[in-house]
CSV table of C-alpha atoms in Angstrom, one decimal:
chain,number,residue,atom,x,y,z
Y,20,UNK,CA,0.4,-32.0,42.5
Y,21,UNK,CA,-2.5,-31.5,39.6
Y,22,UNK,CA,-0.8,-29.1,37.4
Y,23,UNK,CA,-3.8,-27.4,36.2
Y,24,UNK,CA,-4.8,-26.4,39.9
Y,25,UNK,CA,-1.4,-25.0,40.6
Y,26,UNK,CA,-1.5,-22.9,37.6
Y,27,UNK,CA,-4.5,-21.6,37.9
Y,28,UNK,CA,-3.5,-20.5,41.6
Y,29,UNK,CA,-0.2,-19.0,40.5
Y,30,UNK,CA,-1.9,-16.8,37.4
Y,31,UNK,CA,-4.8,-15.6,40.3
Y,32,UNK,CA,-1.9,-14.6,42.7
Y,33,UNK,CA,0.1,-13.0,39.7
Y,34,UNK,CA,-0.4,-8.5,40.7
Y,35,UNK,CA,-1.7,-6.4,37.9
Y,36,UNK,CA,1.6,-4.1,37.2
Y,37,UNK,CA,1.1,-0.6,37.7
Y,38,UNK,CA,0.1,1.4,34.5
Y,39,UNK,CA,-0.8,-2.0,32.6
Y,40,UNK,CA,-4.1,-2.2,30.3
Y,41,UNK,CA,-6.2,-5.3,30.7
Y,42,UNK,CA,-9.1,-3.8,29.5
Y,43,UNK,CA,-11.0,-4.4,26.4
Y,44,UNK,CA,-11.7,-2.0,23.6
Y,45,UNK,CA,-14.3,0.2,24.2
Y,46,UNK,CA,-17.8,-0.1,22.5
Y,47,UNK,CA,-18.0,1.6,19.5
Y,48,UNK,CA,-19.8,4.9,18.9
Y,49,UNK,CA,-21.5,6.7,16.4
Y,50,UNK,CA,-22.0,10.1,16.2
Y,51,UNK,CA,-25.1,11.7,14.7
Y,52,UNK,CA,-25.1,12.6,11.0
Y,53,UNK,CA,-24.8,16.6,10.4
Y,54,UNK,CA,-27.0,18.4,8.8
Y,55,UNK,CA,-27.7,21.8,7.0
Y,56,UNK,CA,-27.9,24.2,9.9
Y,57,UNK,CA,-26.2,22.8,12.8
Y,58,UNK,CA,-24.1,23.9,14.7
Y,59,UNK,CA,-20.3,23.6,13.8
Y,60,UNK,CA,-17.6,24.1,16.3
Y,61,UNK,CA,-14.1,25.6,14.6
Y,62,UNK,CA,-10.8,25.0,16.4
Y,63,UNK,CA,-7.4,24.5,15.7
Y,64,UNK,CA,-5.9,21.7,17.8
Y,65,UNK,CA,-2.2,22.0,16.0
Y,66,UNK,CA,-0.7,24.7,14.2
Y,67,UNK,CA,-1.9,28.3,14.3
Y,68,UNK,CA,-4.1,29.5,11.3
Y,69,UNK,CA,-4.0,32.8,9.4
Y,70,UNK,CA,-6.6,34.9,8.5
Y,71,UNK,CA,-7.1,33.8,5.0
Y,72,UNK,CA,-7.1,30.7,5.6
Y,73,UNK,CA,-9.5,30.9,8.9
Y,74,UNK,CA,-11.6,33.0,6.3
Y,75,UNK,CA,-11.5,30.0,3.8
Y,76,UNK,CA,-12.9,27.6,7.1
Y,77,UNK,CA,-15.6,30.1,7.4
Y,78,UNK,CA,-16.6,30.0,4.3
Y,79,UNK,CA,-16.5,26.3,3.5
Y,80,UNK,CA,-18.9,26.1,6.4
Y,81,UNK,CA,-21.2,28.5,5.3
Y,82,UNK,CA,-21.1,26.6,1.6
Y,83,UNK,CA,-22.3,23.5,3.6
Y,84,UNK,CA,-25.1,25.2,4.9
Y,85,UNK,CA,-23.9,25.1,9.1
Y,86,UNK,CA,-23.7,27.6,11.2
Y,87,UNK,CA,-20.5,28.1,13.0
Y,88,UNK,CA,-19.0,28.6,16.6
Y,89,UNK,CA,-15.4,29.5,17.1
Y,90,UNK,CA,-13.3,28.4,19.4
Y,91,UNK,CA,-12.5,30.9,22.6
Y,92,UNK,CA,-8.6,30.4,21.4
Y,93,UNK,CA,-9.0,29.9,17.4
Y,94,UNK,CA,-7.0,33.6,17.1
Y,95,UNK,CA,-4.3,32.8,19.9
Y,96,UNK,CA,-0.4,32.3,18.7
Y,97,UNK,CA,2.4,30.7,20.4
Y,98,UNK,CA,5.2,30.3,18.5
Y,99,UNK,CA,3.9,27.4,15.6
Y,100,UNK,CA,1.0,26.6,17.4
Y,101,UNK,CA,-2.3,28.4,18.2
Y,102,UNK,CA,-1.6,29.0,21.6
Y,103,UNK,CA,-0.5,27.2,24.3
Y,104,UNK,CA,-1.5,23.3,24.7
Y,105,UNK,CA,-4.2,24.4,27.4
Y,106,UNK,CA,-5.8,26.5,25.2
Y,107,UNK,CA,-6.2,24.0,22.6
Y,108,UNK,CA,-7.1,21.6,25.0
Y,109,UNK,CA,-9.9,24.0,26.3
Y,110,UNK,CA,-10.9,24.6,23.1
Y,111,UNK,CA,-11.6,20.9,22.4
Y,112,UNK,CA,-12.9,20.3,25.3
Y,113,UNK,CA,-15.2,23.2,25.2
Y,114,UNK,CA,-16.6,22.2,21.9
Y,115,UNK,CA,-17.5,18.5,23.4
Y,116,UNK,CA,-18.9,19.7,26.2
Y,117,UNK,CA,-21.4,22.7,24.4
Y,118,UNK,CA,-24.7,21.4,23.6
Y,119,UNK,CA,-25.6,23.5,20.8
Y,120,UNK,CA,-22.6,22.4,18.9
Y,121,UNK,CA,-23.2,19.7,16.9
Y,122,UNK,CA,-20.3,18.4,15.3
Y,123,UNK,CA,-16.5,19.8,15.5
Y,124,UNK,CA,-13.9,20.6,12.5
Y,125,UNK,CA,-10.4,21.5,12.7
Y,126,UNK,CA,-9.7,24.6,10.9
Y,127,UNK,CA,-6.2,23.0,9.7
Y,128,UNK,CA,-3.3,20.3,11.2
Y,129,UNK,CA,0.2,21.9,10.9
Y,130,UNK,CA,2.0,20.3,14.4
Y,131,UNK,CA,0.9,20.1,18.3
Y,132,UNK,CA,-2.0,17.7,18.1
Y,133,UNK,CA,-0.3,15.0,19.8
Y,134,UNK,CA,1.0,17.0,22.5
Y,135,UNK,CA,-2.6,17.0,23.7
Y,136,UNK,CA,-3.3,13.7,23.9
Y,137,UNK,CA,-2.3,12.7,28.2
Y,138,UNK,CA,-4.5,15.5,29.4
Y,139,UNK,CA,-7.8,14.9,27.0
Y,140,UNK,CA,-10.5,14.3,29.2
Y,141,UNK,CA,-11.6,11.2,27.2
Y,142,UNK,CA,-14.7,10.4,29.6
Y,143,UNK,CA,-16.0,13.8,28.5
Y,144,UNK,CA,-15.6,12.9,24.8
Y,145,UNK,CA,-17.1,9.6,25.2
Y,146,UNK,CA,-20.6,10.8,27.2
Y,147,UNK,CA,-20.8,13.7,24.2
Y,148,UNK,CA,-19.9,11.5,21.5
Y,149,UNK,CA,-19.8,13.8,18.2
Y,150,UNK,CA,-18.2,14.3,14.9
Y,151,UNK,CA,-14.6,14.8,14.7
Y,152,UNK,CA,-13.1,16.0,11.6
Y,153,UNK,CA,-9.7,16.8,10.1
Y,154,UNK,CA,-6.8,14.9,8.7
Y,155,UNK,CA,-3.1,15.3,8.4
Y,156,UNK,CA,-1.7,16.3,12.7
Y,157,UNK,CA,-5.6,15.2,13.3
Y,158,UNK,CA,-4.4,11.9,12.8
Y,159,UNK,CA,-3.2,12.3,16.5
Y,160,UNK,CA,-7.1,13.3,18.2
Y,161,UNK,CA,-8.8,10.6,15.6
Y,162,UNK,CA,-6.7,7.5,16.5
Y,163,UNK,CA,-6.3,8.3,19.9
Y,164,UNK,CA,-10.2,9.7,20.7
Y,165,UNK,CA,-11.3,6.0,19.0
Y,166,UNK,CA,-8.3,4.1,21.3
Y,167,UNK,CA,-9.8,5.5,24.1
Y,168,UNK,CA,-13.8,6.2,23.5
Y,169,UNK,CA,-14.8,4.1,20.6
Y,170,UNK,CA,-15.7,7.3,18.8
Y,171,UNK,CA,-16.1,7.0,15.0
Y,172,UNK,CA,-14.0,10.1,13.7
Y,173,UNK,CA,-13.5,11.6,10.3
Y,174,UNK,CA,-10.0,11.7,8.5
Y,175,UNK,CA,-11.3,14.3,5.9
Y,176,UNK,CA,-10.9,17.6,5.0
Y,177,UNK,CA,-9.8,20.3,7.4
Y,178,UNK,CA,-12.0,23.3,7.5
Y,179,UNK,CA,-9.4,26.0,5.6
Y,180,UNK,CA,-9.1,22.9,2.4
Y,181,UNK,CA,-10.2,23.5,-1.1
Y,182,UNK,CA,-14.0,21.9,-1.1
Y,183,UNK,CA,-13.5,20.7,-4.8
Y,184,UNK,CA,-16.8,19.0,-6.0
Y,185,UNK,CA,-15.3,15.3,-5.5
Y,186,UNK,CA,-14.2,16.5,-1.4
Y,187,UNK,CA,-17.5,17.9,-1.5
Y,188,UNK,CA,-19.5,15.0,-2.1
Y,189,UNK,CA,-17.5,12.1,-0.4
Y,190,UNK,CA,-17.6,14.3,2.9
Y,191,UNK,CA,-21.8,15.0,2.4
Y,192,UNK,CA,-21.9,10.7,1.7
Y,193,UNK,CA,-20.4,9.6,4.4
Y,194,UNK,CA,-20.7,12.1,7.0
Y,195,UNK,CA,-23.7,13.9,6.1
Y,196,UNK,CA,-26.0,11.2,4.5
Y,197,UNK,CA,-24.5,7.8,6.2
Y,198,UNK,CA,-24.5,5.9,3.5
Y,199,UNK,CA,-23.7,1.9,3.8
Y,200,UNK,CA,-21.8,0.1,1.3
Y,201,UNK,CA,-20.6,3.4,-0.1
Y,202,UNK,CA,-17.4,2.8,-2.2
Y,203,UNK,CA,-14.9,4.9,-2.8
Y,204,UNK,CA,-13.2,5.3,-5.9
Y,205,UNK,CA,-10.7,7.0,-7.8
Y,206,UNK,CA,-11.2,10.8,-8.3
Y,207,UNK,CA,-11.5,11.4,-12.1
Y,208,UNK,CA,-9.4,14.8,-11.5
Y,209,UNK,CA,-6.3,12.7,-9.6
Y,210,UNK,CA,-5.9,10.3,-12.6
Y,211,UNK,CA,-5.6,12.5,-15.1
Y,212,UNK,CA,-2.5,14.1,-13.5
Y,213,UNK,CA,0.9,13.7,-14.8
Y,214,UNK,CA,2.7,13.8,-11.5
Y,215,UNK,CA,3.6,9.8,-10.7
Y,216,UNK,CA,2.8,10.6,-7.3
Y,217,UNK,CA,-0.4,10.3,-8.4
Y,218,UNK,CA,-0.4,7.4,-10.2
Y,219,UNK,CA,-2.3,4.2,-8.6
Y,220,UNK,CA,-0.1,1.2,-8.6
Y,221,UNK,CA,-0.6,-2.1,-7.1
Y,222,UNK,CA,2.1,-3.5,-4.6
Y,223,UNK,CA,-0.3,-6.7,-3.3
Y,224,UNK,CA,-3.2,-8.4,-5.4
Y,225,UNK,CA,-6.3,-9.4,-2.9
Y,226,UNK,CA,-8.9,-7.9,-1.5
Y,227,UNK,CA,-9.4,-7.2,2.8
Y,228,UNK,CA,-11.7,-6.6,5.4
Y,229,UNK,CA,-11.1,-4.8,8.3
Y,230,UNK,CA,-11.5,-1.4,11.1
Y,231,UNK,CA,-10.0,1.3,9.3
Y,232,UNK,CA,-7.5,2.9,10.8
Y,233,UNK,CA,-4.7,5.2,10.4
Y,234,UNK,CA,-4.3,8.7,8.7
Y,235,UNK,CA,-0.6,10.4,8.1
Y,236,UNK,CA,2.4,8.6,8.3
Y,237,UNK,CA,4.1,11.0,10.3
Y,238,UNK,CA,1.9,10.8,13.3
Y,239,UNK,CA,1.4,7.2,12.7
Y,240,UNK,CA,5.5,7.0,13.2
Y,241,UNK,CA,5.5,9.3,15.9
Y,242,UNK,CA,2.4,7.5,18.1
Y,243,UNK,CA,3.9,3.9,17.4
Y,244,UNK,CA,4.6,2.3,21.1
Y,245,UNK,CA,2.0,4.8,22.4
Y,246,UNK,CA,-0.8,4.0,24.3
Y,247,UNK,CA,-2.8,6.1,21.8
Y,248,UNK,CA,-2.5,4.1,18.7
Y,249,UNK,CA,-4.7,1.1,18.1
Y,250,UNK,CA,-3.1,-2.1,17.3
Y,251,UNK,CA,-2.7,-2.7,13.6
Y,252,UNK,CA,-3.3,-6.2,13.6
Y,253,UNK,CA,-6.6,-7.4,11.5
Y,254,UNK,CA,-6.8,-3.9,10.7
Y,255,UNK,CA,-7.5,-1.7,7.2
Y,256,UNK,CA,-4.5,0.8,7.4
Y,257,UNK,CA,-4.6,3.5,5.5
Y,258,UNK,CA,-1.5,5.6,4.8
Y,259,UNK,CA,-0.7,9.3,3.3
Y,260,UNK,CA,2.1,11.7,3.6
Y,261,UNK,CA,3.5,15.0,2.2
Y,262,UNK,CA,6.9,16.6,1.4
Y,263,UNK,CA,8.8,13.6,2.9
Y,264,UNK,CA,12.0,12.6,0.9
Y,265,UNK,CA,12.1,8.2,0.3
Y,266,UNK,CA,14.5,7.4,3.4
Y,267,UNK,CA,12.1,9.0,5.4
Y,268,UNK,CA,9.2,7.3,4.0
Y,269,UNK,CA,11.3,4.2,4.5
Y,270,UNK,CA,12.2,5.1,8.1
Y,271,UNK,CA,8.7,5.8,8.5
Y,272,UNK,CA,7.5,2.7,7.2
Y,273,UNK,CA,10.4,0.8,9.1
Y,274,UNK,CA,8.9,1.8,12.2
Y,275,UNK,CA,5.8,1.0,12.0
Y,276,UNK,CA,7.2,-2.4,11.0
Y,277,UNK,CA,9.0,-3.1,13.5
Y,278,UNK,CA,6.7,-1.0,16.7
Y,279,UNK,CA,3.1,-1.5,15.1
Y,280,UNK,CA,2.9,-4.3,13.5
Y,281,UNK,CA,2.2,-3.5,10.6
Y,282,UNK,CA,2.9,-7.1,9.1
Y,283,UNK,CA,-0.3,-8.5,10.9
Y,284,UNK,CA,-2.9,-5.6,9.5
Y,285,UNK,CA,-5.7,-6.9,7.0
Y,286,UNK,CA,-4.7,-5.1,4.3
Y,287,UNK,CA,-2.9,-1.8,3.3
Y,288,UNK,CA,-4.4,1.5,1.8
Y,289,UNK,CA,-1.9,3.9,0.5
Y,290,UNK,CA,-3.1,7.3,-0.2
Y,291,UNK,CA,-0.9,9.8,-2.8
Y,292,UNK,CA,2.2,10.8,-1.4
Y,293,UNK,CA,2.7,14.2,-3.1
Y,294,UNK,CA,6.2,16.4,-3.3
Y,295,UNK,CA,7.8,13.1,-1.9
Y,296,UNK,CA,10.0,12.4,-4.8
Y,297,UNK,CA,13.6,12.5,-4.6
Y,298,UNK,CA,15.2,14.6,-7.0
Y,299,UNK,CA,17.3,13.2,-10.4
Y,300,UNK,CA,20.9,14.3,-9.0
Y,301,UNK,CA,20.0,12.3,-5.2
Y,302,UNK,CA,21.0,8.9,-4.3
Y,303,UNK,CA,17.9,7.6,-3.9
Y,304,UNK,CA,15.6,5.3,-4.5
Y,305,UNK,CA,12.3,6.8,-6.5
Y,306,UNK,CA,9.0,6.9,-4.3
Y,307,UNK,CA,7.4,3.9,-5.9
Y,308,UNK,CA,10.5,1.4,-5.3
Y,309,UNK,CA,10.4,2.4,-1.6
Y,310,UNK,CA,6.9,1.8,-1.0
Y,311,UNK,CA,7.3,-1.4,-3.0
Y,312,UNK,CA,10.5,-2.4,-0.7
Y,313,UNK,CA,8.3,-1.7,2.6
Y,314,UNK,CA,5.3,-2.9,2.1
Y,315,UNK,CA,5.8,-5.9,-0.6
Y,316,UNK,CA,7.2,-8.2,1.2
Y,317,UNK,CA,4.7,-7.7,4.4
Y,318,UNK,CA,2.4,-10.1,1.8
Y,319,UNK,CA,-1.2,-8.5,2.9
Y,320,UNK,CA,-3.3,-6.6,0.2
Y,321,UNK,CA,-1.7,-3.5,-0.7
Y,322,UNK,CA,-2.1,-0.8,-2.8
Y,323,UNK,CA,-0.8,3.3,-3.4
Y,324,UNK,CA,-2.6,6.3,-4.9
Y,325,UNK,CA,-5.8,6.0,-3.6
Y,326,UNK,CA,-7.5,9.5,-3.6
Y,327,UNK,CA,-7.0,10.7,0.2
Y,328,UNK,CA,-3.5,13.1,1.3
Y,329,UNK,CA,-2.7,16.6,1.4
Y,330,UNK,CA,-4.5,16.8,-2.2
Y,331,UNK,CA,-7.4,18.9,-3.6
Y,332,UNK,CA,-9.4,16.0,-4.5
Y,333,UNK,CA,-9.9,13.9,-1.0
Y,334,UNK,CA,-12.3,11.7,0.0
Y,335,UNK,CA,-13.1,11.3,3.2
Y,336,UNK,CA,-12.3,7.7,5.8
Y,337,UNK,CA,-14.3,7.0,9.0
Y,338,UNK,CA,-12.0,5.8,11.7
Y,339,UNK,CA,-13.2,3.0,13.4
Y,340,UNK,CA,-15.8,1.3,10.9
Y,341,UNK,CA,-15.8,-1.8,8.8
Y,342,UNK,CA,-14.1,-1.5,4.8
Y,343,UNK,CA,-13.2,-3.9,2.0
Y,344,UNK,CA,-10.2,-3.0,0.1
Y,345,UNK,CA,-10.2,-4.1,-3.4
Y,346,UNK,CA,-6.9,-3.9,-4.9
Y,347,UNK,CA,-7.6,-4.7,-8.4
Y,348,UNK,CA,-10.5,-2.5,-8.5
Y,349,UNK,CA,-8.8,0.5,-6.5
Y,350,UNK,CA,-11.5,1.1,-4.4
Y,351,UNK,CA,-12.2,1.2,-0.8
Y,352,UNK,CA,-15.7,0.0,0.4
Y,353,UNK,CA,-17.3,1.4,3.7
Y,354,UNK,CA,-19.1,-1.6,5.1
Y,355,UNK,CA,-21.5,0.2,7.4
Y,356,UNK,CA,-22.6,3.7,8.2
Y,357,UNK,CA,-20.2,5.9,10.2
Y,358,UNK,CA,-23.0,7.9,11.7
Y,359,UNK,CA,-26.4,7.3,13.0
């Protein structure tokens, strides 16, 4: 019997199981550069917002020189989150689908994101590709939206963050001006702080090239095994978190480990991990040995306190576009415009 024949029979006759993806990833897409005076669609996909800080949002986009467009739901509370997963949905959805909104930023993260992500209508997104922005539970819509759409998306501030000069000027460069072979460094204001968790230290010497993707640890945990996540291998991971004691950055990292492969990415961008240190009396290992202990060993350029987390001084990552991480220089590269 030739072999080769045979085989090639068998694989033909082999069903596609139910609920299996075959497909490749979707094209890539850029969304349009924003500009003083466009239009900028508010909602709150997670958490609900107070009125200072919804106030705050308004006025950060006023500073920036857009005009703004509230979500039909942006004042709605259930329980932690602003309103009911519906209304958040609709909200998104609404913003997507409006014309004269040109770009859309999430007021703040807090928890619920994910929960929305089997009923987005990711066709819609994909025909009205535009610029998606927020960080922290947006790390849920920005992974996901790209997974699905190939939509370039904006880990950055939310709307309600302090717009400190540095935050300021990353967001205008990359998602404002589109600038190529932009580099990111350290802000001045992060490394003069006392606080180790700010402190940039490296774990692997090298430098990478790959898609950045990732966001909050958290969420990165939580969507691991998903169909929402993008594979990490030959990807530029980057990594923050907040408020999270070592065993659960360990348990964290652990996962991702062991559900994402996180072994096989490019390279490793840690972001600072602020009010995650354990405390003297604690058995505990301190914050630096456990990211050492995680990520050392995986052998793939690595390096922490990079300025990007629940900090004042952020810059802002593109999801879905080519970097180069250089270790030894602390810097993160963006290859290629992240708008167009």
């Amino acid at each position: 019997m030739n072999r080769r024949s045979f085989t090639k029979k068998v694989a033909l006759s082999v069903p596609v199981l139910a609920g299996a993806s075959f497909m490749p990833a979707p094209q890539r897409i850029l969304p349009k550069r924003l500009q003083p005076g466009d239009t900028i669609g508010l909602i709150t996909p997670g958490s609900y917002i107070e009125e200072e800080g919804l106030q705050k949002a308004v006025d950060n986009m006023l500073k920036l020189g857009f005009r703004l467009k509230l979500g039909k739901n942006i004042r709605v509370q259930r329980g932690f989150n602003a309103g009911t997963d519906q209304q958040r949905l609709d909200d998104l959805h609404m913003m997507f689908a409006d014309d004269s909104v040109s770009g859309i930023w999430c007021a703040r993260g807090g928890y619920g994101c994910s929960r929305l992500l089997p009923n987005i209508d990711y066709d819609l997104i994909r025909n009205n590709p535009k610029a998606l922005i927020g960080y922290s539970d947006v790390t849920a819509l920005l992974n996901a939206i790209f997974h699905k759409t190939g939509l370039i998306g904006f880990h950055g501030p939310v709307g309600a963050s302090e717009l400190t000069e540095y935050t300021e000027a990353q967001f205008r460069a990359v998602v404002m001006e589109g600038r190529t072979a932009h580099s990111i460094s350290l802000s001045p204001e992060n490394k003069e702080k006392e606080d180790t968790a700010f402190h940039t230290f490296t774990i692997n010497k090298g430098k990478a090239r790959g898609v950045l993707i990732g966001g909050n640890l958290s969420l990165l945990a939580a969507m691991a095994g998903t169909d929402y996540l993008p594979e990490a291998k030959g990807k530029l991971v980057f990594i923050e978190d907040v408020g999270e004691k070592p065993y659960r950055i360990d348990r964290m990292l652990t996962q991702l480990r062991q559900a994402w492969q996180l072994g096989q990415s490019a390279g490793i961008a840690m972001g600072i991990f602020e009010d995650c240190q354990a405390k003297e009396e604690e058995r505990s290992l301190s914050l630096t040995e456990t990211v050492i202990d995680r990520i050392k060993e995986l052998n793939v350029p690595a390096v922490y306190g990079l300025s990007f987390g629940h900090i004042a001084n952020q810059c802002t990552l593109p999801v879905g576009i080519e970097a180069e991480l250089d270790v030894e220089g602390q810097s993160l590269t963006l290859l290629e415009a992240a708008v167009r």
